[in-house]
mmCIF file of C-alpha atoms in Angstrom:
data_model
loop_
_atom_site.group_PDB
_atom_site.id
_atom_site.type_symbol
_atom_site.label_atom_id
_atom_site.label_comp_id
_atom_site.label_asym_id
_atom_site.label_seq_id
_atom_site.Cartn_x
_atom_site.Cartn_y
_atom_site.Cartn_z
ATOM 1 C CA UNK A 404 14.473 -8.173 11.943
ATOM 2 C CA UNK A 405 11.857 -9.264 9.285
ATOM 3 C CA UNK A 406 10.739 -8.062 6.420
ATOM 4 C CA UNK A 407 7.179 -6.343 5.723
ATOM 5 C CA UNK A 408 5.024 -4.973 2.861
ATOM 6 C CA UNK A 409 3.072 -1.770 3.576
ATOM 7 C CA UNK A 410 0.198 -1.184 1.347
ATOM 8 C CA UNK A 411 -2.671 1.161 1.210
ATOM 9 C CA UNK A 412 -2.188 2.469 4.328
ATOM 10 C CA UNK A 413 -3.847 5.742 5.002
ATOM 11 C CA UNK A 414 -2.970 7.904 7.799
ATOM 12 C CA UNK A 415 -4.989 10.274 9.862
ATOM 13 C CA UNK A 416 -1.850 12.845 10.951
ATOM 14 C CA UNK A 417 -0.376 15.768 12.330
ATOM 15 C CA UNK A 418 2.634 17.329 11.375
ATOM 16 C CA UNK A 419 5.088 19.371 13.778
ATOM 17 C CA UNK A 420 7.934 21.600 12.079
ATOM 18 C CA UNK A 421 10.599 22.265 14.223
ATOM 19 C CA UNK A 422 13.696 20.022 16.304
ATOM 20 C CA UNK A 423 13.363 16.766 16.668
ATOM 21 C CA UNK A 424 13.851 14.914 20.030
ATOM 22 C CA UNK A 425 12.208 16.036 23.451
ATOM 23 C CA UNK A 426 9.560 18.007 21.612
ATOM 24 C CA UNK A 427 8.199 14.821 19.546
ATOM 25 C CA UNK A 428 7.210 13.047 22.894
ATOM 26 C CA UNK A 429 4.918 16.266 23.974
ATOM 27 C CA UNK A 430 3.701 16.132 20.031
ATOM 28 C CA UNK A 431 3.012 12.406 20.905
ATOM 29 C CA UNK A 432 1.062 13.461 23.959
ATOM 30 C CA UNK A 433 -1.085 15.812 22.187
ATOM 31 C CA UNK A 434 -2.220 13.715 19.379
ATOM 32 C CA UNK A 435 -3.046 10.815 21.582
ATOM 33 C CA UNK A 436 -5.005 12.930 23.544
ATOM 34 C CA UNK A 437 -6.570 14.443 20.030
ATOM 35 C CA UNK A 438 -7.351 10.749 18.852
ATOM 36 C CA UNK A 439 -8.902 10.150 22.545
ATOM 37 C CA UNK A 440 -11.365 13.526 21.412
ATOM 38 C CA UNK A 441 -12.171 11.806 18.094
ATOM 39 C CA UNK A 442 -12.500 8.003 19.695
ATOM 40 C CA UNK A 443 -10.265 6.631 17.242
ATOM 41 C CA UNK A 444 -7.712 5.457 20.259
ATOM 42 C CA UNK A 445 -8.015 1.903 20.954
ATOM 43 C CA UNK A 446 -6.314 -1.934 22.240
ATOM 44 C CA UNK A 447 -5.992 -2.230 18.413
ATOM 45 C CA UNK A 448 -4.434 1.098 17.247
ATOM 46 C CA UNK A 449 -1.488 1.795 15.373
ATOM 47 C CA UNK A 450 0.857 5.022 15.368
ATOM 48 C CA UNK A 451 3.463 5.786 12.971
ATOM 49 C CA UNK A 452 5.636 8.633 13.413
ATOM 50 C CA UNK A 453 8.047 9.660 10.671
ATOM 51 C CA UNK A 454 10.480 12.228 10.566
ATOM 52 C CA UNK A 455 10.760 13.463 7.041
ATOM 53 C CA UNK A 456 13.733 15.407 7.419
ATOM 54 C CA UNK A 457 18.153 14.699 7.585
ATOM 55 C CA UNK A 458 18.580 16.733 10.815
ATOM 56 C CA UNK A 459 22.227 16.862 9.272
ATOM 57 C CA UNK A 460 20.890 18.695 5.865
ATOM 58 C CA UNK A 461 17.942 20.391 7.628
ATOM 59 C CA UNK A 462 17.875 23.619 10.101
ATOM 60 C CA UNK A 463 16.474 22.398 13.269
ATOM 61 C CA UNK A 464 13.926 25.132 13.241
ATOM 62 C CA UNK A 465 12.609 23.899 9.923
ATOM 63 C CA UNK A 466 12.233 20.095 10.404
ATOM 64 C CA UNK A 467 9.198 17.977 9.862
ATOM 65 C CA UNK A 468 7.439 15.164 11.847
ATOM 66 C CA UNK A 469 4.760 13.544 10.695
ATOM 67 C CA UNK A 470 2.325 11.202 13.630
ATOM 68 C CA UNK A 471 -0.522 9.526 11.732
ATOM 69 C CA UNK A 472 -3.306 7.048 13.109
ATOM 70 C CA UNK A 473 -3.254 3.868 10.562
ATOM 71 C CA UNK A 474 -6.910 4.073 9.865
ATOM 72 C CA UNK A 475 -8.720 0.882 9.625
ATOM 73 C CA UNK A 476 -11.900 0.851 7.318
ATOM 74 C CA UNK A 477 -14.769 2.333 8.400
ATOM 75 C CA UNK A 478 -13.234 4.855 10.647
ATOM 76 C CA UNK A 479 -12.980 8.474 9.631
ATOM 77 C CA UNK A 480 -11.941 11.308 11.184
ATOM 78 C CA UNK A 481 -11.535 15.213 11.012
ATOM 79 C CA UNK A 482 -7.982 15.384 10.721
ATOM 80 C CA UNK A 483 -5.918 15.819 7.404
ATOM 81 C CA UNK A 484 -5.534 12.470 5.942
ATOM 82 C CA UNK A 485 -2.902 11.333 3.640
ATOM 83 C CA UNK A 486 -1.787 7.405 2.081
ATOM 84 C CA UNK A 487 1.603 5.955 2.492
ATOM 85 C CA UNK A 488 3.578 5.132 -0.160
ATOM 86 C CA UNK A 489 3.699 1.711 -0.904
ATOM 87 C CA UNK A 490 6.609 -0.492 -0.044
ATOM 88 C CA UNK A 491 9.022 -3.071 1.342
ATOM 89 C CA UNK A 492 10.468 -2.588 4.995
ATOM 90 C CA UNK A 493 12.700 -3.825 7.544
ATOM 91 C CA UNK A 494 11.095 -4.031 10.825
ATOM 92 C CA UNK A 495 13.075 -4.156 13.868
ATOM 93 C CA UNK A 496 11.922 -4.589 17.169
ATOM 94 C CA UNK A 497 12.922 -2.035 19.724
ATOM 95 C CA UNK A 498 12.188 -1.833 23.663
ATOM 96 C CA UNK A 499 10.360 0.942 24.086
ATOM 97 C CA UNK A 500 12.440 3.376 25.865
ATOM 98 C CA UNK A 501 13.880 6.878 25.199
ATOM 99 C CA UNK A 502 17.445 4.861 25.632
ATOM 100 C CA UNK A 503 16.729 1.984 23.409
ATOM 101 C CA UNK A 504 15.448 4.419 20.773
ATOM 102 C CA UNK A 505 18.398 6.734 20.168
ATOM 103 C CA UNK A 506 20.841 3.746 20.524
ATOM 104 C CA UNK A 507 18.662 2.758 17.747
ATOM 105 C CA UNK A 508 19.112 5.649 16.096
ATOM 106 C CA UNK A 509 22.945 5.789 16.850
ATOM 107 C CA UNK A 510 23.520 1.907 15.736
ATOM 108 C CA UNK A 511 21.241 2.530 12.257
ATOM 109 C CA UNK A 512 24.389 2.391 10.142
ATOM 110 C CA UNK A 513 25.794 -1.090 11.747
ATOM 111 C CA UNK A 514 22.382 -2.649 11.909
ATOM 112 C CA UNK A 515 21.171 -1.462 8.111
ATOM 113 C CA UNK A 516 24.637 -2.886 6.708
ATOM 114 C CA UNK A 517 24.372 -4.964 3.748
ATOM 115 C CA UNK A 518 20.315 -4.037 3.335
ATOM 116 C CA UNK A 519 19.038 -2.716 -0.044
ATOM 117 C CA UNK A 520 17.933 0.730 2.021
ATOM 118 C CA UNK A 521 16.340 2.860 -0.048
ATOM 119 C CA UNK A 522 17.174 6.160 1.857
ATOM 120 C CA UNK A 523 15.070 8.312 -0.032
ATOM 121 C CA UNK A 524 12.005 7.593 1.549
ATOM 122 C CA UNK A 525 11.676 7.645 5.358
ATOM 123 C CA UNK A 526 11.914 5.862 8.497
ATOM 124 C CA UNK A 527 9.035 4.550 10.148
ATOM 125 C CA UNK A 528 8.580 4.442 13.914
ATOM 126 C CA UNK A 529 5.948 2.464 14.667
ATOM 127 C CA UNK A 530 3.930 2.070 18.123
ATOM 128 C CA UNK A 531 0.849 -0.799 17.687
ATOM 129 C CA UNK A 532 -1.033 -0.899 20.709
ATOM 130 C CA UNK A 533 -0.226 -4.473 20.889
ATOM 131 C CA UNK A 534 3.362 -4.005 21.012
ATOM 132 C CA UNK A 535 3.855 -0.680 23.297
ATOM 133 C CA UNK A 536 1.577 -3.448 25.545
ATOM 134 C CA UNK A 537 4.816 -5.400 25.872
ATOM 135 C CA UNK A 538 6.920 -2.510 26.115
ATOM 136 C CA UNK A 539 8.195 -2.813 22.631
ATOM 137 C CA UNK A 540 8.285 -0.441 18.973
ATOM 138 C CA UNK A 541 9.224 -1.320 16.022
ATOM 139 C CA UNK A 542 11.707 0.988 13.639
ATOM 140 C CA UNK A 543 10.849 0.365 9.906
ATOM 141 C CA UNK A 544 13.496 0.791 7.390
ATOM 142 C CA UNK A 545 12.308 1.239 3.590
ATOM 143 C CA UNK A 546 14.447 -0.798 0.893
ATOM 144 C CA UNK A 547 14.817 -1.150 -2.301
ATOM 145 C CA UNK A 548 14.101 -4.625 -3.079
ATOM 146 C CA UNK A 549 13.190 -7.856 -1.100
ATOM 147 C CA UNK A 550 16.175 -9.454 0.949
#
């Protein structure tokens, strides 16, 4: 795990309301194939996808997803843009696998143990073309305040 400092990062996205899980990978699909339209895919892109909902406080039918293209200067694009909110993360490394991911998911209490989370804004799932290259993502927890 290290630590990382997002800043001005602006997002072209798409949002999907509705359950997470099997449905996000077909959302995935989609706005790949969307970015492929609008030539903003490439060996140097960057996905984040961030659920903005607590599935345990949330109806299923009524949860949000947000994928967004980090844009890079110079690009533009036609779809809704918005800027992240500034701020300190954890980054962990995770294979890239369905598996890996939810044991990810499932382990988030052991492995965020003793960080300054700050659970009020969300976490990131990030996929850099660079990484999903070696078959790796990278889950980014927001905190608080540096470790």
């Amino acid at each position: 795990m290290i630590q990382e400092r997002f800043e001005n990062i602006t997002l072209a996205y798409q949002r999907s309301i509705g359950p997470y899980g099997q449905h996000n990978r077909h959302f995935m699909e989609n706005f790949k194939q969307t970015l492929d339209r609008e030539q903003l895919l490439d060996a140097q892109s960057v996905i984040f996808g961030i659920a903005l909902d607590d599935p345990a406080r949330v109806a299923a039918e009524k949860l949000r997803y947000d994928l967004g293209l980090v844009l890079r200067r110079g690009q533009s694009t036609s779809l809704e843009t918005r800027t992240l909110e500034d701020g300190l993360y954890a980054v962990f490394e995770v294979p890239h696998t369905e598996a890996d991911i939810l044991s990810f998911w499932k382990d988030l209490p052991v492995l965020t143990q003793g960080l300054p989370a700050d659970w009020r804004r969300p976490i990131i799932e990030r996929y850099a073309a660079p990484m999903i290259a070696r078959h790796l993502c990278e889950m980014c927890v927001p905190l608080i305040r540096p470790l």
